[in-house]
mmCIF file of N, CA and C in Angstrom:
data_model
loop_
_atom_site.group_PDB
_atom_site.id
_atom_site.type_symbol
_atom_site.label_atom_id
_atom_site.label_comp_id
_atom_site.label_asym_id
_atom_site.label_seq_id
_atom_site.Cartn_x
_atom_site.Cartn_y
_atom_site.Cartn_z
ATOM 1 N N UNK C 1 -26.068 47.937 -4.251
ATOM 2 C CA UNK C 1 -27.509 47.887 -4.213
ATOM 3 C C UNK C 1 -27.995 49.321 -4.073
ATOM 4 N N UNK C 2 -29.034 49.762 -5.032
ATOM 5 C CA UNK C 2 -29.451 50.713 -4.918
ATOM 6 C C UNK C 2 -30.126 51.218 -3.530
ATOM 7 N N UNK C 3 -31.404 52.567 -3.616
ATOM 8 C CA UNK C 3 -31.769 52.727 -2.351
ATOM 9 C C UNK C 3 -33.428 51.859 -2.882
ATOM 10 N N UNK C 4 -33.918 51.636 -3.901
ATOM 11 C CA UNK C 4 -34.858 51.342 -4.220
ATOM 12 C C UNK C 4 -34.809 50.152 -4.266
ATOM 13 N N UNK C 5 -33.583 49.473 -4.645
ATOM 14 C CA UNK C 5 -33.674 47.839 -4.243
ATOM 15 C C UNK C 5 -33.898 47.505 -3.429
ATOM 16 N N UNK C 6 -33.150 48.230 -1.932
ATOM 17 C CA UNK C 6 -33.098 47.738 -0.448
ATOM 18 C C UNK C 6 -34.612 47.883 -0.046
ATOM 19 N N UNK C 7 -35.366 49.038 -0.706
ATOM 20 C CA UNK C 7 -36.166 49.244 -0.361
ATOM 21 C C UNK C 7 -37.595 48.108 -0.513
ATOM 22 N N UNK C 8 -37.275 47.722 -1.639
ATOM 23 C CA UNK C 8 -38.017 46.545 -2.620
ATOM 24 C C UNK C 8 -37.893 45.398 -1.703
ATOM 25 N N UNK C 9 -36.523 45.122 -1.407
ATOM 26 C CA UNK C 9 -36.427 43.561 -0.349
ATOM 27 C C UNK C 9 -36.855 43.853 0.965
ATOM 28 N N UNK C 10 -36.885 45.543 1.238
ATOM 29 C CA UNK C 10 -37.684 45.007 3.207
ATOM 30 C C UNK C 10 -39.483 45.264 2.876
ATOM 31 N N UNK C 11 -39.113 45.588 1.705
ATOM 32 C CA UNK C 11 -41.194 45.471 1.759
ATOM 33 C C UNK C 11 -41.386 44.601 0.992
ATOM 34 N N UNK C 12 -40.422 43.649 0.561
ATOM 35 C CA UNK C 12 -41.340 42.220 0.355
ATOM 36 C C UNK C 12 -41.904 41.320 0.860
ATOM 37 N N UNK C 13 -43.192 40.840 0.477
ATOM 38 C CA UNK C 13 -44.156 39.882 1.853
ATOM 39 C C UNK C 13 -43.625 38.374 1.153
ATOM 40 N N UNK C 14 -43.046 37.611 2.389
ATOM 41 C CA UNK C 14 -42.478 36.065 2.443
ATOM 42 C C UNK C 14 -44.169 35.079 1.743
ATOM 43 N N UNK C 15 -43.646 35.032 1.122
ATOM 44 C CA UNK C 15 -44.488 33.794 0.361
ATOM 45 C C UNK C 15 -45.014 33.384 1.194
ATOM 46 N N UNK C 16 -46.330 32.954 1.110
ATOM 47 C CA UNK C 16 -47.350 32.351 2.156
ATOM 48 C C UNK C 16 -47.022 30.643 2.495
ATOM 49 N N UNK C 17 -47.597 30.138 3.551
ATOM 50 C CA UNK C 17 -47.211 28.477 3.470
ATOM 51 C C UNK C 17 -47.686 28.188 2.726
ATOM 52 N N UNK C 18 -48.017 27.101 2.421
ATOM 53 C CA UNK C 18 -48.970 26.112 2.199
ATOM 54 C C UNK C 18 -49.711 26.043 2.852
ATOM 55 N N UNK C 19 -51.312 25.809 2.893
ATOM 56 C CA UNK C 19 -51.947 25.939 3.769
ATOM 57 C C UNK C 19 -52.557 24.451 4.286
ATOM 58 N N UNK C 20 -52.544 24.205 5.341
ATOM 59 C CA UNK C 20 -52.803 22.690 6.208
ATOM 60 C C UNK C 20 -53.777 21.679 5.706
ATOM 61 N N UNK C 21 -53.853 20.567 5.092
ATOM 62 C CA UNK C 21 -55.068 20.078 5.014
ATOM 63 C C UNK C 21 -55.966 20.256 5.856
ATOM 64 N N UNK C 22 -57.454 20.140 5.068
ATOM 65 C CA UNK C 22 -58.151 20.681 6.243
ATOM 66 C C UNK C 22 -58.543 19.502 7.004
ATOM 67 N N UNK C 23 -59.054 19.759 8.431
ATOM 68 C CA UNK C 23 -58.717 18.234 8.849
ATOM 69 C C UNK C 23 -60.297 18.362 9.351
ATOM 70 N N UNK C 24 -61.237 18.146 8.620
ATOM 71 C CA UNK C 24 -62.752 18.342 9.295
ATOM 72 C C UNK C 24 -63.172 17.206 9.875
ATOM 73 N N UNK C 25 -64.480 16.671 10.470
ATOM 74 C CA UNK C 25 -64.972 15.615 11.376
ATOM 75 C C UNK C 25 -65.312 14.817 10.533
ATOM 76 N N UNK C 26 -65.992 15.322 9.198
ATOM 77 C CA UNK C 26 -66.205 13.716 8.043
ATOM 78 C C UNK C 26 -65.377 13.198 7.858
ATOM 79 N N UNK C 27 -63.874 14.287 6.976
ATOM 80 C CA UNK C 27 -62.641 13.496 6.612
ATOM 81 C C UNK C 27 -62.283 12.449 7.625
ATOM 82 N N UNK C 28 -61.937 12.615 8.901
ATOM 83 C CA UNK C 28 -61.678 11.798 9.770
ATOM 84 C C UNK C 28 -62.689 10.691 10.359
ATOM 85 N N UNK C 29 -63.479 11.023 9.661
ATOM 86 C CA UNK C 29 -65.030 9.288 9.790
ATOM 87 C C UNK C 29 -64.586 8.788 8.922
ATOM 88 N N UNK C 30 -64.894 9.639 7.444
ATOM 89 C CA UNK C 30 -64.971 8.797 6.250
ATOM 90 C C UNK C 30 -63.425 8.439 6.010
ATOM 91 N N UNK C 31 -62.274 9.257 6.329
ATOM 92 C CA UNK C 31 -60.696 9.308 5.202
ATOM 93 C C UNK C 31 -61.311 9.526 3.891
ATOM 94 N N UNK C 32 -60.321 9.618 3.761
ATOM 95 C CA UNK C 32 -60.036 10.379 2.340
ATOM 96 C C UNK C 32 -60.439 9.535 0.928
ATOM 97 N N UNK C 33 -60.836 9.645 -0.043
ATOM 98 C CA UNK C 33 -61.187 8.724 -0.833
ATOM 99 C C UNK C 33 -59.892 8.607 -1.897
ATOM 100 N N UNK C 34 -59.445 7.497 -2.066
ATOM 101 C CA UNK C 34 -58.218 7.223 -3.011
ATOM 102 C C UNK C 34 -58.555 6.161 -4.028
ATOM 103 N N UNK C 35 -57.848 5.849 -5.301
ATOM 104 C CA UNK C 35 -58.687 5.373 -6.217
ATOM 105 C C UNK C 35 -58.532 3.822 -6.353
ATOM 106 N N UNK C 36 -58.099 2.963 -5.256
ATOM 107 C CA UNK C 36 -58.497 2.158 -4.563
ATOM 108 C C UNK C 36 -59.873 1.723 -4.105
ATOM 109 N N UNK C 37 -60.160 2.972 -3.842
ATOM 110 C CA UNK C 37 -61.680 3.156 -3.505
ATOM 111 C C UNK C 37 -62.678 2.535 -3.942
ATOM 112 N N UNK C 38 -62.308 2.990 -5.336
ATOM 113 C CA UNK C 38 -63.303 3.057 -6.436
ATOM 114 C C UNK C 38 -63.596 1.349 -6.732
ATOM 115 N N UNK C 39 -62.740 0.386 -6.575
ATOM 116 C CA UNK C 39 -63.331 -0.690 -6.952
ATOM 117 C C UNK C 39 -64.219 -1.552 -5.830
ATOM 118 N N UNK C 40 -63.743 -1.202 -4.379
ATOM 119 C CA UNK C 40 -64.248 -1.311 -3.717
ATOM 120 C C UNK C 40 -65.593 -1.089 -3.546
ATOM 121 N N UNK C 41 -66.059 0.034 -3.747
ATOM 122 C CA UNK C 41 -67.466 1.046 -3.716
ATOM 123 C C UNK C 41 -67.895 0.222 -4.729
ATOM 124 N N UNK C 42 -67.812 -0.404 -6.326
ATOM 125 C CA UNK C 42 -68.450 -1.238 -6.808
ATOM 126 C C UNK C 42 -68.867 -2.288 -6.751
ATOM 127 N N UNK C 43 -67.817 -3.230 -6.117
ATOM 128 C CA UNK C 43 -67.915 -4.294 -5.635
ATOM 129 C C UNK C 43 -69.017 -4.549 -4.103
ATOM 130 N N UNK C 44 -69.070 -3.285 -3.151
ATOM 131 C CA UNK C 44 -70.017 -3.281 -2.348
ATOM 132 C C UNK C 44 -71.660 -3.348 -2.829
ATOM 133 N N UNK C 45 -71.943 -1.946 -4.031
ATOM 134 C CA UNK C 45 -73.032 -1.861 -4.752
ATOM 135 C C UNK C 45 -73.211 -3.310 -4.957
ATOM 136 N N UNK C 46 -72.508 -3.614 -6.259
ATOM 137 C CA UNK C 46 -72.945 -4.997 -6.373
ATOM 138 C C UNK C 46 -73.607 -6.073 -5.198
ATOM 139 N N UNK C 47 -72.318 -6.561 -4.618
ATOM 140 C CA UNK C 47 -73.250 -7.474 -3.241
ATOM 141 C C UNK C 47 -74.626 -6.562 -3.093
ATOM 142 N N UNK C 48 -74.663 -5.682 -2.334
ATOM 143 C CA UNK C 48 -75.666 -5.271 -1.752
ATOM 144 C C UNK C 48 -76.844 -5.648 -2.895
ATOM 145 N N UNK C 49 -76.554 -4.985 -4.214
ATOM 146 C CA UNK C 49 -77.610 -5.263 -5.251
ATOM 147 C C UNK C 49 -78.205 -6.798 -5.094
ATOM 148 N N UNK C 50 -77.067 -7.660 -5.304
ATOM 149 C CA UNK C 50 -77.110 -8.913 -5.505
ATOM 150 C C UNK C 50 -78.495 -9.079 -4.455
ATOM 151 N N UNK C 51 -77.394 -8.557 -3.137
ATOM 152 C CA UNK C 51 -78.521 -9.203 -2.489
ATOM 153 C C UNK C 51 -80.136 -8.945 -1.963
ATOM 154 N N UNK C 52 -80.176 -7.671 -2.620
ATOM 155 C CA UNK C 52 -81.327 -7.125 -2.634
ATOM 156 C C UNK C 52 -82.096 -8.246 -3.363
ATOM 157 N N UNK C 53 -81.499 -8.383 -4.822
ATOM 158 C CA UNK C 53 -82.307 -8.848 -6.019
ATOM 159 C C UNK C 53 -82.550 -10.003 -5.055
ATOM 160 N N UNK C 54 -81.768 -10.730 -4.565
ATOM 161 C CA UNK C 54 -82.622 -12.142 -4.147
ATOM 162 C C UNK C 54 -83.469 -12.358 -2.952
ATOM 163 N N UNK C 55 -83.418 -11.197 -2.310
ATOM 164 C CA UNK C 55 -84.346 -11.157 -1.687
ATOM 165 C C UNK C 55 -85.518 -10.882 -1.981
ATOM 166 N N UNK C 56 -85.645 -9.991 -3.239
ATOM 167 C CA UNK C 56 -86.950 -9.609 -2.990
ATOM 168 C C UNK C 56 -87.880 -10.686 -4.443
ATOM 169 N N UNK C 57 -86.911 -11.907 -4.980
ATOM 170 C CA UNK C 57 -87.177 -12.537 -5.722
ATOM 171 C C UNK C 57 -86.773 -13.443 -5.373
ATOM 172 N N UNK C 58 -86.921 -14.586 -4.278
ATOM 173 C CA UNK C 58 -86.790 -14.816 -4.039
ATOM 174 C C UNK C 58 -88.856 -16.160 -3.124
ATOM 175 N N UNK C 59 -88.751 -16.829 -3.611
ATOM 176 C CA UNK C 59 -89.915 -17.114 -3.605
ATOM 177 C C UNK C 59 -91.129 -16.412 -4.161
ATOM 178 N N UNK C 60 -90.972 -15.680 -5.197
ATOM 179 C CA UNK C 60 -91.775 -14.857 -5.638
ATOM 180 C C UNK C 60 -93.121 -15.252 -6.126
ATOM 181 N N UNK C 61 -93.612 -16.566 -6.600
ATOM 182 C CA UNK C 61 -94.442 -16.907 -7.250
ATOM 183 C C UNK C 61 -95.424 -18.032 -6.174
ATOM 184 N N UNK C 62 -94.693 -17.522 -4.954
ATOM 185 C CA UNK C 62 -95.084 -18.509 -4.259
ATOM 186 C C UNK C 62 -96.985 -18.515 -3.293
ATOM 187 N N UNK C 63 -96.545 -17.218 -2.784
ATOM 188 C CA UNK C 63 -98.091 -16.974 -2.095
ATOM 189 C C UNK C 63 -99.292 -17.250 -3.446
ATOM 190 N N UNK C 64 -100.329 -18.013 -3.846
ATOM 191 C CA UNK C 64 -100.938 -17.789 -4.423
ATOM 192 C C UNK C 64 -102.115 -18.284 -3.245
ATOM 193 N N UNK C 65 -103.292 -18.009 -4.080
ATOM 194 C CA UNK C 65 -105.042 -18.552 -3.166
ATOM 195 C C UNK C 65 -105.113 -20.098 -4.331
ATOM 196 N N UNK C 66 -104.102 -20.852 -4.221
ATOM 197 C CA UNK C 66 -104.235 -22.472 -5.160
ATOM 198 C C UNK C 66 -104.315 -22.023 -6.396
ATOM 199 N N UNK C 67 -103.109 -21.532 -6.470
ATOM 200 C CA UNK C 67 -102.656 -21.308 -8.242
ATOM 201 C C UNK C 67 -103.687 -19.956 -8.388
ATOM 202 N N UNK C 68 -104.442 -19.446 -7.782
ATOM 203 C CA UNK C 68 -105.342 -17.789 -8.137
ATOM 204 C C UNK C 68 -104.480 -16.863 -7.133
ATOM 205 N N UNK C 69 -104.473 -15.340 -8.405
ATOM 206 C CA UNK C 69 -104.502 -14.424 -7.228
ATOM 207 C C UNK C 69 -104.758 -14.231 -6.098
ATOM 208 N N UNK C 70 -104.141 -13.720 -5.711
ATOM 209 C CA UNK C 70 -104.519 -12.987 -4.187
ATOM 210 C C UNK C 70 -104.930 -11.849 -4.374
ATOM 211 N N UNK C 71 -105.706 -11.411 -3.407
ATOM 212 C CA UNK C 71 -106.058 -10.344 -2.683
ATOM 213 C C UNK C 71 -106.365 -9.119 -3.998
ATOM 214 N N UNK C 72 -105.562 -7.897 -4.376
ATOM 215 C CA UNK C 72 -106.526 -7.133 -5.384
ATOM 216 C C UNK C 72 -105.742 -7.687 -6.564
ATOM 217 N N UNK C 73 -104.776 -8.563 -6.429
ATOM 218 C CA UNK C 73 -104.293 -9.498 -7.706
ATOM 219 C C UNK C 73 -105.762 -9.827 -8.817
ATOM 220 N N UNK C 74 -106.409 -10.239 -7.516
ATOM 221 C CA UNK C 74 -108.161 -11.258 -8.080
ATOM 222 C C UNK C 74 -108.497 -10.177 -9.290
ATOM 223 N N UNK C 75 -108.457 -9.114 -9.141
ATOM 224 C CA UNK C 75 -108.967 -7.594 -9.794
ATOM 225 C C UNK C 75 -107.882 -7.644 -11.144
ATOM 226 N N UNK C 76 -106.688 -6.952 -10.674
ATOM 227 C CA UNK C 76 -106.009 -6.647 -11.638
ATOM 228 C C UNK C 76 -104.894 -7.819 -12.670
ATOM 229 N N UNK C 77 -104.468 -9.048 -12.534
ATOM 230 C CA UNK C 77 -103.587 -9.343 -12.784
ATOM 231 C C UNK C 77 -104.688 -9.617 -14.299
ATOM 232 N N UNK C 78 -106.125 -10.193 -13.991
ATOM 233 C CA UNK C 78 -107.003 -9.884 -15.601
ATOM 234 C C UNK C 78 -106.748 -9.545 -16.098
ATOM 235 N N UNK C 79 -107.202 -7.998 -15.732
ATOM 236 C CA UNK C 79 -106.786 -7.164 -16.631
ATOM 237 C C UNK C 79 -105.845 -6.552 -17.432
ATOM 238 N N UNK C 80 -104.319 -7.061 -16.651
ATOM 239 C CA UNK C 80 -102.809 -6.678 -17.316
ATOM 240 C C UNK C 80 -103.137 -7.921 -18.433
ATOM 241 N N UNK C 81 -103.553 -9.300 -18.421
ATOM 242 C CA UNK C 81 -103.852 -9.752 -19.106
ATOM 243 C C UNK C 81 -104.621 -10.087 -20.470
ATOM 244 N N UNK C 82 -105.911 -8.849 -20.123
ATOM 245 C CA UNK C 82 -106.119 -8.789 -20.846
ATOM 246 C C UNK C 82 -105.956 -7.358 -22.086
ATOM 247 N N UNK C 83 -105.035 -6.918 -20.929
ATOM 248 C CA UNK C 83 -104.550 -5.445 -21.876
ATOM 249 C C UNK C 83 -103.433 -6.130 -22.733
ATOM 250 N N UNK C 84 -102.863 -7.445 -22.429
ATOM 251 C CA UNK C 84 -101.591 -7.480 -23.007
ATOM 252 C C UNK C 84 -102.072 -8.638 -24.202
ATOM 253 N N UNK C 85 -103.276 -9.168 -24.228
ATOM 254 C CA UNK C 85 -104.252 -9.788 -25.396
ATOM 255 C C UNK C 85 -104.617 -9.023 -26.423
ATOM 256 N N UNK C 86 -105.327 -7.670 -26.188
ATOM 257 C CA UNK C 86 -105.879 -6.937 -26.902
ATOM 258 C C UNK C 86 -105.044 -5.723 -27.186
ATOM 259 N N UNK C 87 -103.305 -5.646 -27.019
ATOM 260 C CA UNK C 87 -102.736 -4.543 -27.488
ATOM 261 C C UNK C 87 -102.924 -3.256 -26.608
ATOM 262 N N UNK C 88 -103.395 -3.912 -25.391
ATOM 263 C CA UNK C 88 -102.845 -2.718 -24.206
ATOM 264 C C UNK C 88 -104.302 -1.844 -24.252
ATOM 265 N N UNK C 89 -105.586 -2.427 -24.658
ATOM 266 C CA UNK C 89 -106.919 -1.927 -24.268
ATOM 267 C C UNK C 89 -107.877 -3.070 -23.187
ATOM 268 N N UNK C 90 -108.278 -2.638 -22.424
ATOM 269 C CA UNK C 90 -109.939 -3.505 -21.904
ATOM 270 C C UNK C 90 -110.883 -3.021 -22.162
ATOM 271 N N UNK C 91 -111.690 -4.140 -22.259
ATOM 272 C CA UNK C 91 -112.580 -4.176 -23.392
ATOM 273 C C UNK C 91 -114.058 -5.201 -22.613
ATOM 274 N N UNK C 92 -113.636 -5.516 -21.078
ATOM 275 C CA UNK C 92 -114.665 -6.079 -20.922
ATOM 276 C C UNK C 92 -114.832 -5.327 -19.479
ATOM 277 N N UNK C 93 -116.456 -5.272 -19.738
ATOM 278 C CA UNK C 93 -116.985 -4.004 -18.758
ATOM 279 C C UNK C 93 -116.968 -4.112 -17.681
ATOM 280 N N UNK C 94 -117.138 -5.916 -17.085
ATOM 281 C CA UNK C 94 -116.257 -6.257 -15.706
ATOM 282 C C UNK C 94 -115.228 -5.928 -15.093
ATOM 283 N N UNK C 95 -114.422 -5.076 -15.980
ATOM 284 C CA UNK C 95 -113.143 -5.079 -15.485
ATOM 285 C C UNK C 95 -113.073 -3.071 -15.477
ATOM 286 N N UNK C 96 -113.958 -2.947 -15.251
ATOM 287 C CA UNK C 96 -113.666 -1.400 -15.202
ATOM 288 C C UNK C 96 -113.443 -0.829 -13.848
ATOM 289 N N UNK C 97 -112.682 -1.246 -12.879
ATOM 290 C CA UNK C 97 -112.149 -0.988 -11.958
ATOM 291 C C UNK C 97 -111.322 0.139 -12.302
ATOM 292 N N UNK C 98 -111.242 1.504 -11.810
ATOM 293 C CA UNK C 98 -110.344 2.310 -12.493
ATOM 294 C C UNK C 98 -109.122 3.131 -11.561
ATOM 295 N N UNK C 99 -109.403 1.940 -9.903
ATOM 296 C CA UNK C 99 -108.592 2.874 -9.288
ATOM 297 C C UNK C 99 -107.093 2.516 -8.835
ATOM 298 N N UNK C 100 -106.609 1.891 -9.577
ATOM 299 C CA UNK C 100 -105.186 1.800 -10.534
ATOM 300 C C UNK C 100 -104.697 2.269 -11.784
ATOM 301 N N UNK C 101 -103.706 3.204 -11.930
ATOM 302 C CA UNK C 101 -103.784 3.842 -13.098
ATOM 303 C C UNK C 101 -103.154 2.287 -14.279
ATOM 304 N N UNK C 102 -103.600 2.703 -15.172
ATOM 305 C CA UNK C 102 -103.369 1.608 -16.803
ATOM 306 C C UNK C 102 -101.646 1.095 -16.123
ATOM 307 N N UNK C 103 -100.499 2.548 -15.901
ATOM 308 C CA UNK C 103 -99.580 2.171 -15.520
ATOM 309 C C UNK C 103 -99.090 0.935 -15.008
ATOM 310 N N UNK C 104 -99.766 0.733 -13.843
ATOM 311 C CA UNK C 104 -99.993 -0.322 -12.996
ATOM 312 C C UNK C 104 -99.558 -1.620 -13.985
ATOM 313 N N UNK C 105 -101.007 -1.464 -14.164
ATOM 314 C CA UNK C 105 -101.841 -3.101 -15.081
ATOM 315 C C UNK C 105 -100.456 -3.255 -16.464
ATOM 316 N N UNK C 106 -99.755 -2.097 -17.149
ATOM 317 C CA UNK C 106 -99.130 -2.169 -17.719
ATOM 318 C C UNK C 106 -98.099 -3.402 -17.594
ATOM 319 N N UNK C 107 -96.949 -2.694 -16.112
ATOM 320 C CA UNK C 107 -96.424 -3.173 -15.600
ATOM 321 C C UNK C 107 -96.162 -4.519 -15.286
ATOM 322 N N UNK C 108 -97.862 -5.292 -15.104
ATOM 323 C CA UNK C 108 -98.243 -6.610 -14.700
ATOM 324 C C UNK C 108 -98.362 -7.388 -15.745
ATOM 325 N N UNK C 109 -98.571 -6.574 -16.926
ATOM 326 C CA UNK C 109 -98.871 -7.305 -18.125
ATOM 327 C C UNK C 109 -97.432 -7.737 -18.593
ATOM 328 N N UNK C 110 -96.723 -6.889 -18.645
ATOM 329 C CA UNK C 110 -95.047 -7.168 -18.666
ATOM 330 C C UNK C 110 -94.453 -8.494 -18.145
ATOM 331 N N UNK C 111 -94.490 -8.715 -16.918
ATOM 332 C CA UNK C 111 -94.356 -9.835 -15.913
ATOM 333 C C UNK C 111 -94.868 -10.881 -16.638
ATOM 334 N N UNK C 112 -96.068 -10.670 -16.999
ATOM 335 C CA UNK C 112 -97.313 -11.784 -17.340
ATOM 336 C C UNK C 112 -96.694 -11.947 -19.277
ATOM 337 N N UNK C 113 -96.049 -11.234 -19.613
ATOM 338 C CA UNK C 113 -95.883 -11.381 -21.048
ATOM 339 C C UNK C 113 -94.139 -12.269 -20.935
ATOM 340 N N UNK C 114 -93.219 -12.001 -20.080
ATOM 341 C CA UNK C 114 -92.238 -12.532 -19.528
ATOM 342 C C UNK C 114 -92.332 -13.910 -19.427
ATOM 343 N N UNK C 115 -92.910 -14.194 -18.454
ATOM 344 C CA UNK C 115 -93.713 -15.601 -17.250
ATOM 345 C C UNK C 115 -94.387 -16.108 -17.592
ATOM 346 N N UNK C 116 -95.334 -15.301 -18.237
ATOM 347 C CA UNK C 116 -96.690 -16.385 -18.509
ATOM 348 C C UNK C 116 -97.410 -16.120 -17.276
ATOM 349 N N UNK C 117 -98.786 -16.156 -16.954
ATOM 350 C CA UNK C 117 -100.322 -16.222 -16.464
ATOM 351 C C UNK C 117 -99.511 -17.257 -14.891
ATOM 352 N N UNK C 118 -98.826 -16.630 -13.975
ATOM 353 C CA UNK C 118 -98.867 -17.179 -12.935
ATOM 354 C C UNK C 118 -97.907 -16.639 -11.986
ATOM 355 N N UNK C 119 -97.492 -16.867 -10.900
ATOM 356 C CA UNK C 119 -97.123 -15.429 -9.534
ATOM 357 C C UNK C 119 -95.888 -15.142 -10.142
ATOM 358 N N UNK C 120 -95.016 -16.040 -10.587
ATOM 359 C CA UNK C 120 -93.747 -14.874 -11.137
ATOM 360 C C UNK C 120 -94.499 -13.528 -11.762
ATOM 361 N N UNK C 121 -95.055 -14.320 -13.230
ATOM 362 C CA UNK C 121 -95.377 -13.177 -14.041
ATOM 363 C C UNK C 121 -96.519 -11.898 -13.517
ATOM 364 N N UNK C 122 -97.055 -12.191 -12.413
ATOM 365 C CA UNK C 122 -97.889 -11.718 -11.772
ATOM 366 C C UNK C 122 -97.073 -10.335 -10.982
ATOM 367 N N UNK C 123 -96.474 -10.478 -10.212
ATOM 368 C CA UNK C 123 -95.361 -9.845 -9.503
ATOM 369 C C UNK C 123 -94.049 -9.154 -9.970
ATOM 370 N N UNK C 124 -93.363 -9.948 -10.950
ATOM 371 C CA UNK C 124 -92.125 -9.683 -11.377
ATOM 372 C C UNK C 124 -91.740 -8.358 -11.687
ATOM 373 N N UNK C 125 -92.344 -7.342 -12.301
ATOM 374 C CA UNK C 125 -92.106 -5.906 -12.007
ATOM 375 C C UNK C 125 -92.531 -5.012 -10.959
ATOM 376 N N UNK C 126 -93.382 -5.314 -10.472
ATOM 377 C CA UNK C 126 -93.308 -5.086 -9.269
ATOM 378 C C UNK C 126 -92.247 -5.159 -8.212
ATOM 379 N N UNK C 127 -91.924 -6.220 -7.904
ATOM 380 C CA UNK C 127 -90.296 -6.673 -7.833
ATOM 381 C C UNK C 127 -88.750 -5.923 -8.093
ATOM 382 N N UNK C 128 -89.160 -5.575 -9.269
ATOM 383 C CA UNK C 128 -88.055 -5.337 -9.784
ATOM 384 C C UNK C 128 -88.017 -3.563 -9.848
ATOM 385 N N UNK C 129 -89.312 -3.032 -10.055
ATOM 386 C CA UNK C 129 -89.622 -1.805 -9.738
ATOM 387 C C UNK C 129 -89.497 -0.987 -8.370
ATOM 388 N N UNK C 130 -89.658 -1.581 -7.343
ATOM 389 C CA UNK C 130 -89.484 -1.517 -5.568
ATOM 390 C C UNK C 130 -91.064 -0.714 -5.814
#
């Protein structure tokens, strides 16, 4: 062995470890995610969805004032009605309430084009919109 070899092997630096997983306070709440996981985490969404959806549809058509709107229903569910008659314009001067944007009434007209003229169709995007 030369003098430059010997020299080469005492100033060589030992390969580093591996360095430790890191072991932080989430990892050890949550663990680790493995792809097991993954069907799990869908299958939760789902239920939860599920059960959102039936809750919040879930007697939906039910509160009415004897088959009439309720409350600013009385106002707008008309008018989604009659935007969804006339191609998404109103046209009668009674109904110029303007402090719902068209959006809104859109929305209701949807339900109401779905359902038909009664609390499903009244509600149903709403509903489904949160």
């Amino acid at each position: 062995m030369t003098v430059l070899a010997a020299e080469d092997e005492a100033n060589r630096v030992p390969a580093p470890e591996p360095a430790p997983e890191e072991d932080s306070a989430l990892t050890r709440l949550t663990g680790k995610p493995m792809p097991a996981d993954r069907l799990r985490g869908w299958l939760v969404t789902a239920v939860v969805g599920l059960l959102g959806g039936f809750v919040r549809l879930w007697n939906l058509g039910w509160p009415t004032d004897h088959g009439t709107p309720v409350f600013d229903e009385k106002h707008y569910v008309p008018q989604a009605w009659q935007m969804l008659r006339n191609g998404g314009f109103e046209d009668n001067a009674g109904y110029e309430l303007t402090v719902h944007p068209p959006l809104g009434k859109s929305l209701i007209a949807v339900g109401e084009w779905l359902f038909g003229y009664n609390g499903w169709g009244w509600r149903f995007s709403a509903a489904v919109a949160g």
